[in-house]
mmCIF file of C-alpha atoms and ligand atoms in Angstrom:
data_model
loop_
_atom_site.group_PDB
_atom_site.id
_atom_site.type_symbol
_atom_site.label_atom_id
_atom_site.label_comp_id
_atom_site.label_asym_id
_atom_site.label_seq_id
_atom_site.Cartn_x
_atom_site.Cartn_y
_atom_site.Cartn_z
ATOM 1 C CA MET A 1 36.824 256.816 77.992
ATOM 2 C CA SER A 2 35.244 258.024 75.171
ATOM 3 C CA GLU A 3 35.591 255.257 72.064
ATOM 4 C CA LYS A 4 35.761 257.644 69.257
ATOM 5 C CA PRO A 5 39.224 258.026 67.581
ATOM 6 C CA VAL A 6 40.318 261.740 68.144
ATOM 7 C CA LEU A 7 42.482 263.250 64.745
ATOM 8 C CA VAL A 8 44.505 265.869 65.680
ATOM 9 C CA ALA A 9 46.019 268.082 62.612
ATOM 10 C CA GLN A 10 49.210 269.669 63.381
ATOM 11 C CA ILE A 11 50.510 272.455 61.286
ATOM 12 C CA SER A 12 53.873 274.648 62.207
ATOM 13 C CA ASP A 13 55.921 277.656 61.590
ATOM 14 C CA LEU A 14 53.754 279.743 59.221
ATOM 15 C CA HIS A 15 56.138 283.316 59.304
ATOM 16 C CA ILE A 16 53.270 285.022 57.842
ATOM 17 C CA LYS A 17 54.418 288.226 57.132
ATOM 18 C CA ALA A 18 52.765 291.513 55.836
ATOM 19 C CA PRO A 19 50.504 291.595 52.591
ATOM 20 C CA GLY A 20 53.246 291.602 49.686
ATOM 21 C CA SER A 21 55.943 290.889 51.382
ATOM 22 C CA LEU A 22 58.151 287.568 51.136
ATOM 23 C CA ALA A 23 59.864 285.603 53.426
ATOM 24 C CA TYR A 24 63.744 285.366 53.184
ATOM 25 C CA GLY A 25 63.054 287.702 49.884
ATOM 26 C CA ARG A 26 62.040 284.507 48.415
ATOM 27 C CA VAL A 27 58.820 282.357 49.862
ATOM 28 C CA ASP A 28 54.977 283.118 49.405
ATOM 29 C CA THR A 29 54.110 281.939 53.180
ATOM 30 C CA ALA A 30 50.827 283.297 52.940
ATOM 31 C CA LYS A 31 50.293 281.167 49.433
ATOM 32 C CA ALA A 32 51.713 278.278 51.386
ATOM 33 C CA LEU A 33 49.660 279.041 54.183
ATOM 34 C CA GLU A 34 46.436 279.497 51.888
ATOM 35 C CA ARG A 35 47.247 275.681 50.097
ATOM 36 C CA CYS A 36 47.863 274.751 53.908
ATOM 37 C CA VAL A 37 44.289 275.459 54.747
ATOM 38 C CA ALA A 38 42.597 274.031 51.484
ATOM 39 C CA THR A 39 44.262 270.907 51.928
ATOM 40 C CA LEU A 40 42.736 270.949 55.929
ATOM 41 C CA ASN A 41 39.405 272.062 54.856
ATOM 42 C CA ALA A 42 39.362 268.905 52.522
ATOM 43 C CA LEU A 43 40.457 265.896 54.467
ATOM 44 C CA ASP A 44 37.826 263.811 54.776
ATOM 45 C CA PRO A 45 36.993 262.438 57.401
ATOM 46 C CA ALA A 46 37.753 266.211 58.620
ATOM 47 C CA PRO A 47 40.176 266.545 62.046
ATOM 48 C CA ASP A 48 38.569 267.138 65.049
ATOM 49 C CA PHE A 49 41.200 270.140 65.813
ATOM 50 C CA VAL A 50 44.316 271.870 64.637
ATOM 51 C CA VAL A 51 47.348 272.562 66.564
ATOM 52 C CA ILE A 52 49.292 275.151 65.093
ATOM 53 C CA SER A 53 52.927 274.644 66.549
ATOM 54 C CA GLY A 54 54.654 278.086 66.583
ATOM 55 C CA ASP A 55 56.279 280.780 64.464
ATOM 56 C CA LEU A 56 52.458 281.909 63.278
ATOM 57 C CA ALA A 57 54.112 285.359 62.798
ATOM 58 C CA ASP A 58 57.571 286.313 61.126
ATOM 59 C CA THR A 59 58.743 289.538 62.626
ATOM 60 C CA PRO A 60 56.364 289.623 64.229
ATOM 61 C CA THR A 61 54.004 293.042 64.072
ATOM 62 C CA VAL A 62 50.284 293.629 64.653
ATOM 63 C CA GLU A 63 50.223 293.788 60.830
ATOM 64 C CA GLU A 64 51.622 290.436 60.416
ATOM 65 C CA TYR A 65 49.418 288.807 63.021
ATOM 66 C CA ASP A 66 45.844 290.565 60.766
ATOM 67 C CA HIS A 67 47.299 289.260 57.850
ATOM 68 C CA LEU A 68 47.527 285.423 59.612
ATOM 69 C CA GLY A 69 43.774 285.948 61.105
ATOM 70 C CA ARG A 70 42.484 286.756 57.715
ATOM 71 C CA LEU A 71 44.556 283.754 56.010
ATOM 72 C CA LEU A 72 42.948 281.641 58.540
ATOM 73 C CA GLN A 73 39.235 282.915 58.393
ATOM 74 C CA PRO A 74 38.706 279.966 55.645
ATOM 75 C CA LEU A 75 39.691 277.296 57.747
ATOM 76 C CA LYS A 76 36.447 275.193 58.730
ATOM 77 C CA LEU A 77 38.012 273.985 61.807
ATOM 78 C CA PRO A 78 38.641 274.807 65.894
ATOM 79 C CA TYR A 79 42.119 275.172 66.022
ATOM 80 C CA ALA A 80 44.999 276.523 68.885
ATOM 81 C CA ALA A 81 48.064 277.357 68.484
ATOM 82 C CA VAL A 82 51.648 277.547 70.660
ATOM 83 C CA PRO A 83 54.201 280.663 70.501
ATOM 84 C CA GLY A 84 57.236 280.236 68.625
ATOM 85 C CA ASN A 85 60.429 282.084 68.543
ATOM 86 C CA HIS A 86 59.317 284.344 65.755
ATOM 87 C CA ASP A 87 56.065 285.065 68.086
ATOM 88 C CA SER A 88 54.812 288.056 70.783
ATOM 89 C CA ARG A 89 53.193 286.401 73.780
ATOM 90 C CA GLU A 90 51.503 289.503 73.764
ATOM 91 C CA LEU A 91 50.556 290.279 70.276
ATOM 92 C CA MET A 92 49.768 286.467 69.531
ATOM 93 C CA ARG A 93 47.290 287.088 72.980
ATOM 94 C CA ALA A 94 45.964 290.046 71.602
ATOM 95 C CA ALA A 95 45.231 288.273 68.126
ATOM 96 C CA LEU A 96 43.749 284.953 69.522
ATOM 97 C CA PRO A 97 41.785 286.585 73.015
ATOM 98 C CA LYS A 98 39.515 283.269 72.733
ATOM 99 C CA ALA A 99 41.834 280.901 73.566
ATOM 100 C CA SER A 100 41.667 279.114 76.537
ATOM 101 C CA TYR A 101 45.207 280.260 78.413
ATOM 102 C CA ALA A 102 46.041 278.513 81.285
ATOM 103 C CA PHE A 103 47.277 282.145 82.965
ATOM 104 C CA SER A 104 45.922 285.869 82.346
ATOM 105 C CA SER A 105 49.209 287.186 81.468
ATOM 106 C CA GLY A 106 52.915 285.681 80.283
ATOM 107 C CA PRO A 107 52.855 282.454 78.778
ATOM 108 C CA LEU A 108 50.372 280.919 76.525
ATOM 109 C CA ASP A 109 49.859 277.483 77.907
ATOM 110 C CA GLN A 110 46.549 275.559 77.404
ATOM 111 C CA LYS A 111 44.589 272.702 77.806
ATOM 112 C CA ILE A 112 42.149 271.359 75.601
ATOM 113 C CA GLU A 113 40.127 268.240 76.174
ATOM 114 C CA VAL A 114 39.175 266.735 72.396
ATOM 115 C CA GLY A 115 36.748 263.888 72.801
ATOM 116 C CA GLY A 116 38.833 261.148 74.638
ATOM 117 C CA LEU A 117 42.433 263.441 74.183
ATOM 118 C CA ASP A 118 44.173 265.675 76.234
ATOM 119 C CA LEU A 119 46.354 268.117 74.011
ATOM 120 C CA LEU A 120 48.599 270.191 76.553
ATOM 121 C CA LEU A 121 50.256 273.181 74.665
ATOM 122 C CA LEU A 122 53.492 274.803 76.096
ATOM 123 C CA ASP A 123 54.598 277.702 75.448
ATOM 124 C CA SER A 124 58.918 278.163 75.269
ATOM 125 C CA ASN A 125 59.266 281.377 73.833
ATOM 126 C CA VAL A 126 61.940 282.805 75.370
ATOM 127 C CA HIS A 127 61.673 286.942 74.528
ATOM 128 C CA GLY A 128 64.033 287.839 71.669
ATOM 129 C CA LYS A 129 65.923 284.477 71.676
ATOM 130 C CA PRO A 130 65.847 282.115 69.043
ATOM 131 C CA HIS A 131 66.279 279.155 71.349
ATOM 132 C CA GLY A 132 63.576 278.078 73.989
ATOM 133 C CA GLU A 133 63.012 277.806 77.690
ATOM 134 C CA LEU A 134 59.992 276.493 79.671
ATOM 135 C CA GLY A 135 59.727 278.701 82.597
ATOM 136 C CA GLN A 136 58.816 277.373 85.979
ATOM 137 C CA PRO A 137 55.425 278.155 86.013
ATOM 138 C CA THR A 138 54.530 275.998 83.010
ATOM 139 C CA LEU A 139 56.424 273.551 83.913
ATOM 140 C CA GLN A 140 54.511 273.540 87.343
ATOM 141 C CA TRP A 141 51.351 273.892 85.348
ATOM 142 C CA LEU A 142 52.389 271.346 83.307
ATOM 143 C CA GLU A 143 53.045 268.634 86.253
ATOM 144 C CA VAL A 144 49.863 269.457 87.790
ATOM 145 C CA THR A 145 47.719 269.221 84.810
ATOM 146 C CA LEU A 146 48.842 265.918 84.154
ATOM 147 C CA ALA A 147 48.477 264.439 87.733
ATOM 148 C CA SER A 148 44.949 265.692 87.153
ATOM 149 C CA SER A 149 43.935 262.337 85.523
ATOM 150 C CA ALA A 150 46.031 259.088 84.987
ATOM 151 C CA ASP A 151 43.560 257.629 82.372
ATOM 152 C CA ARG A 152 43.229 259.762 79.531
ATOM 153 C CA PRO A 153 45.504 259.776 76.998
ATOM 154 C CA ALA A 154 47.651 263.476 76.330
ATOM 155 C CA LEU A 155 49.617 265.045 73.223
ATOM 156 C CA VAL A 156 51.797 267.779 74.451
ATOM 157 C CA PHE A 157 52.846 270.446 72.033
ATOM 158 C CA LEU A 158 55.684 272.834 71.964
ATOM 159 C CA HIS A 159 57.825 274.984 69.297
ATOM 160 C CA HIS A 160 61.241 273.655 70.306
ATOM 161 C CA PRO A 161 62.054 270.629 69.676
ATOM 162 C CA PRO A 162 63.898 269.156 73.248
ATOM 163 C CA PHE A 163 66.141 266.970 71.115
ATOM 164 C CA VAL A 164 69.304 267.524 68.804
ATOM 165 C CA ALA A 165 68.114 266.975 65.010
ATOM 166 C CA GLY A 166 72.167 266.809 63.928
ATOM 167 C CA ILE A 167 71.501 270.265 61.901
ATOM 168 C CA TRP A 168 74.109 272.287 63.355
ATOM 169 C CA HIS A 169 72.493 275.925 63.539
ATOM 170 C CA MET A 170 69.504 274.795 64.448
ATOM 171 C CA ASP A 171 70.479 272.424 67.240
ATOM 172 C CA SER A 172 72.211 275.425 69.220
ATOM 173 C CA GLN A 173 68.271 276.739 69.608
ATOM 174 C CA ASN A 174 66.146 274.132 70.580
ATOM 175 C CA LEU A 175 64.847 273.606 74.065
ATOM 176 C CA GLN A 176 67.102 274.165 76.590
ATOM 177 C CA ASN A 177 65.954 272.763 79.856
ATOM 178 C CA VAL A 178 65.169 269.489 78.690
ATOM 179 C CA GLY A 179 65.831 267.474 82.211
ATOM 180 C CA GLU A 180 63.175 269.049 83.484
ATOM 181 C CA LEU A 181 60.381 268.416 81.058
ATOM 182 C CA ALA A 182 61.774 264.653 80.713
ATOM 183 C CA THR A 183 61.516 264.360 84.641
ATOM 184 C CA ILE A 184 57.750 265.307 84.454
ATOM 185 C CA VAL A 185 56.868 263.527 81.386
ATOM 186 C CA ARG A 186 58.442 260.135 83.333
ATOM 187 C CA ARG A 187 56.246 260.874 85.841
ATOM 188 C CA HIS A 188 53.289 260.598 82.923
ATOM 189 C CA PRO A 189 52.826 257.581 81.304
ATOM 190 C CA ARG A 190 49.417 259.049 80.013
ATOM 191 C CA VAL A 191 51.794 261.547 77.703
ATOM 192 C CA GLN A 192 51.801 259.965 74.507
ATOM 193 C CA LEU A 193 53.351 262.133 72.306
ATOM 194 C CA ILE A 194 56.136 265.669 71.984
ATOM 195 C CA ALA A 195 54.725 267.018 68.907
ATOM 196 C CA CYS A 196 57.109 270.087 68.128
ATOM 197 C CA GLY A 197 57.573 272.580 65.080
ATOM 198 C CA HIS A 198 61.008 274.712 64.443
ATOM 199 C CA VAL A 199 62.902 273.031 62.309
ATOM 200 C CA HIS A 200 60.437 273.036 58.660
ATOM 201 C CA ARG A 201 60.948 269.660 58.291
ATOM 202 C CA ALA A 202 59.865 266.299 59.315
ATOM 203 C CA SER A 203 61.639 264.212 62.131
ATOM 204 C CA LEU A 204 61.061 261.634 64.692
ATOM 205 C CA THR A 205 62.593 259.894 67.693
ATOM 206 C CA THR A 206 61.994 259.360 71.439
ATOM 207 C CA PHE A 207 62.218 261.822 74.390
ATOM 208 C CA ALA A 208 62.067 260.597 78.230
ATOM 209 C CA GLY A 209 60.670 257.163 76.945
ATOM 210 C CA ARG A 210 57.750 258.874 74.225
ATOM 211 C CA PRO A 211 58.044 259.553 70.703
ATOM 212 C CA CYS A 212 58.575 262.897 69.967
ATOM 213 C CA THR A 213 57.894 264.189 66.300
ATOM 214 C CA ILE A 214 58.962 267.592 64.038
ATOM 215 C CA CYS A 215 56.106 268.289 62.428
ATOM 216 C CA PRO A 216 57.185 269.870 58.712
ATOM 217 C CA ALA A 217 56.264 273.181 57.140
ATOM 218 C CA PRO A 218 53.224 274.204 54.573
ATOM 219 C CA ASN A 219 56.475 276.618 52.827
ATOM 220 C CA HIS A 220 60.382 276.358 53.095
ATOM 221 C CA ALA A 221 62.421 273.713 54.665
ATOM 222 C CA VAL A 222 65.287 273.615 56.691
ATOM 223 C CA ASP A 223 68.715 272.483 54.521
ATOM 224 C CA LEU A 224 69.175 269.242 55.959
ATOM 225 C CA ASP A 225 72.907 269.758 55.905
ATOM 226 C CA LEU A 226 73.834 267.023 58.919
ATOM 227 C CA GLY A 227 77.759 267.784 58.430
ATOM 228 C CA HIS A 228 77.656 271.524 58.730
ATOM 229 C CA LEU A 229 79.023 271.891 55.177
ATOM 230 C CA ARG A 230 77.252 275.359 54.384
ATOM 231 C CA GLU A 231 75.789 278.616 56.496
ATOM 232 C CA PRO A 232 72.297 278.049 57.239
ATOM 233 C CA SER A 233 70.291 277.722 54.394
ATOM 234 C CA PHE A 234 66.631 276.939 53.036
ATOM 235 C CA LYS A 235 65.110 274.844 50.438
ATOM 236 C CA VAL A 236 61.865 274.663 49.419
ATOM 237 C CA GLU A 237 60.702 270.731 49.506
ATOM 238 C CA PRO A 238 57.118 269.855 48.799
ATOM 239 C CA PRO A 239 54.985 271.022 51.591
ATOM 240 C CA ALA A 240 53.420 269.028 54.334
ATOM 241 C CA LEU A 241 51.344 268.444 57.669
ATOM 242 C CA HIS A 242 50.957 265.867 60.284
ATOM 243 C CA LEU A 243 47.691 264.236 61.811
ATOM 244 C CA HIS A 244 47.668 262.537 64.788
ATOM 245 C CA VAL A 245 45.181 259.811 64.923
ATOM 246 C CA TRP A 246 44.279 258.586 69.037
ATOM 247 C CA LEU A 247 42.691 255.276 68.196
ATOM 248 C CA PRO A 248 40.940 254.038 71.276
ATOM 249 C CA GLY A 249 41.544 250.315 72.648
ATOM 250 C CA GLU A 250 43.223 248.497 75.534
ATOM 251 C CA GLY A 251 44.923 251.101 78.260
ATOM 252 C CA LEU A 252 45.919 254.271 76.582
ATOM 253 C CA GLY A 253 45.355 253.276 72.838
ATOM 254 C CA THR A 254 47.092 253.661 70.047
ATOM 255 C CA LEU A 255 48.912 256.797 68.968
ATOM 256 C CA VAL A 256 49.527 257.365 65.089
ATOM 257 C CA THR A 257 50.783 260.180 63.415
ATOM 258 C CA HIS A 258 50.506 260.398 59.433
ATOM 259 C CA GLN A 259 52.443 262.959 57.006
ATOM 260 C CA VAL A 260 50.082 264.356 54.675
ATOM 261 C CA PRO A 261 51.671 266.316 51.746
ATOM 262 C CA ILE A 262 50.109 269.614 51.086
ATOM 263 C CA GLY A 263 48.088 269.654 47.547
ATOM 264 C CA THR A 264 45.488 268.187 45.150
ATOM 265 C CA PHE A 265 46.617 265.038 43.687
ATOM 266 C CA ASP A 266 44.968 262.466 41.528
ATOM 267 C CA GLY A 267 42.326 260.114 43.277
ATOM 268 C CA PRO A 268 41.739 258.439 45.325
ATOM 269 C CA HIS A 269 41.262 255.429 42.640
ATOM 270 C CA PRO A 270 39.566 252.353 43.618
ATOM 271 C CA PHE A 271 42.116 249.171 43.659
ATOM 272 C CA PHE A 272 38.779 246.775 42.494
ATOM 273 C CA GLY A 273 36.501 246.566 39.744
ATOM 274 C CA PRO A 274 32.941 246.106 39.925
ATOM 275 C CA ASP A 275 33.555 242.405 39.757
ATOM 276 C CA GLY A 276 35.489 242.573 43.215
ATOM 277 C CA LYS A 277 38.568 241.644 41.115
ATOM 278 C CA LEU A 278 41.481 243.835 41.745
ATOM 279 C CA LEU A 279 42.343 246.314 38.636
HETATM 280 FE FE1 LIG B 1 61.154 278.729 65.337
#
């Protein structure tokens, strides 16, 4: 097993529209992605890889994926993506043709090795529907891929969370066949994290005995309506991304997820002066 730490940044739910269009008539998702890319490029040490966990486009159209490609051009880091419910498998495959897809057509599943880590990207898109589902080819591929090693830690990425988060209108459009995913995850202790998107806000729970996260978005957040008090709404909250850090160690090592705000901030400033004393 590699002894080097591995840093995997996750960004999610970009919702890129045609140039000049605002999401819901209000949110400049292109500007939000520009700020996100600048934050990713400024991370020091630099992440080894970036995963985009779905909803890259909004409608989706070829023009939106072209716009996305231009916005991602300044990103200095290697990246890969899973589709979300706002994406099109076919348009995404055409927009990201160099990706290492497991299948030559259909689901956009991928296995990416980054140092001592396996990243398993699952396609949960159901054409024309907001909810997610893992098809049999994806589930079988996941089982076989996980069974190919026992000691390489693996992070699983998919757009739709396999749990209810308590936000009523999102809970009805999460992953549907969670039992089948849970059965596979339970069989493979090397799965260290299931990382999702879709809800545009940071959440953490466990799923099949493993940590399971939702990554916040660079643009708008789904309103934290835990009481079914309002119609589906969004808020423009502080944007953020996730940085999953794998540290080698005993057994499968340690995985830690940091939430990183998007933007530029005062600092870093030293805690200690030249005399070694706390300032
Ligand atoms: Fe989504």
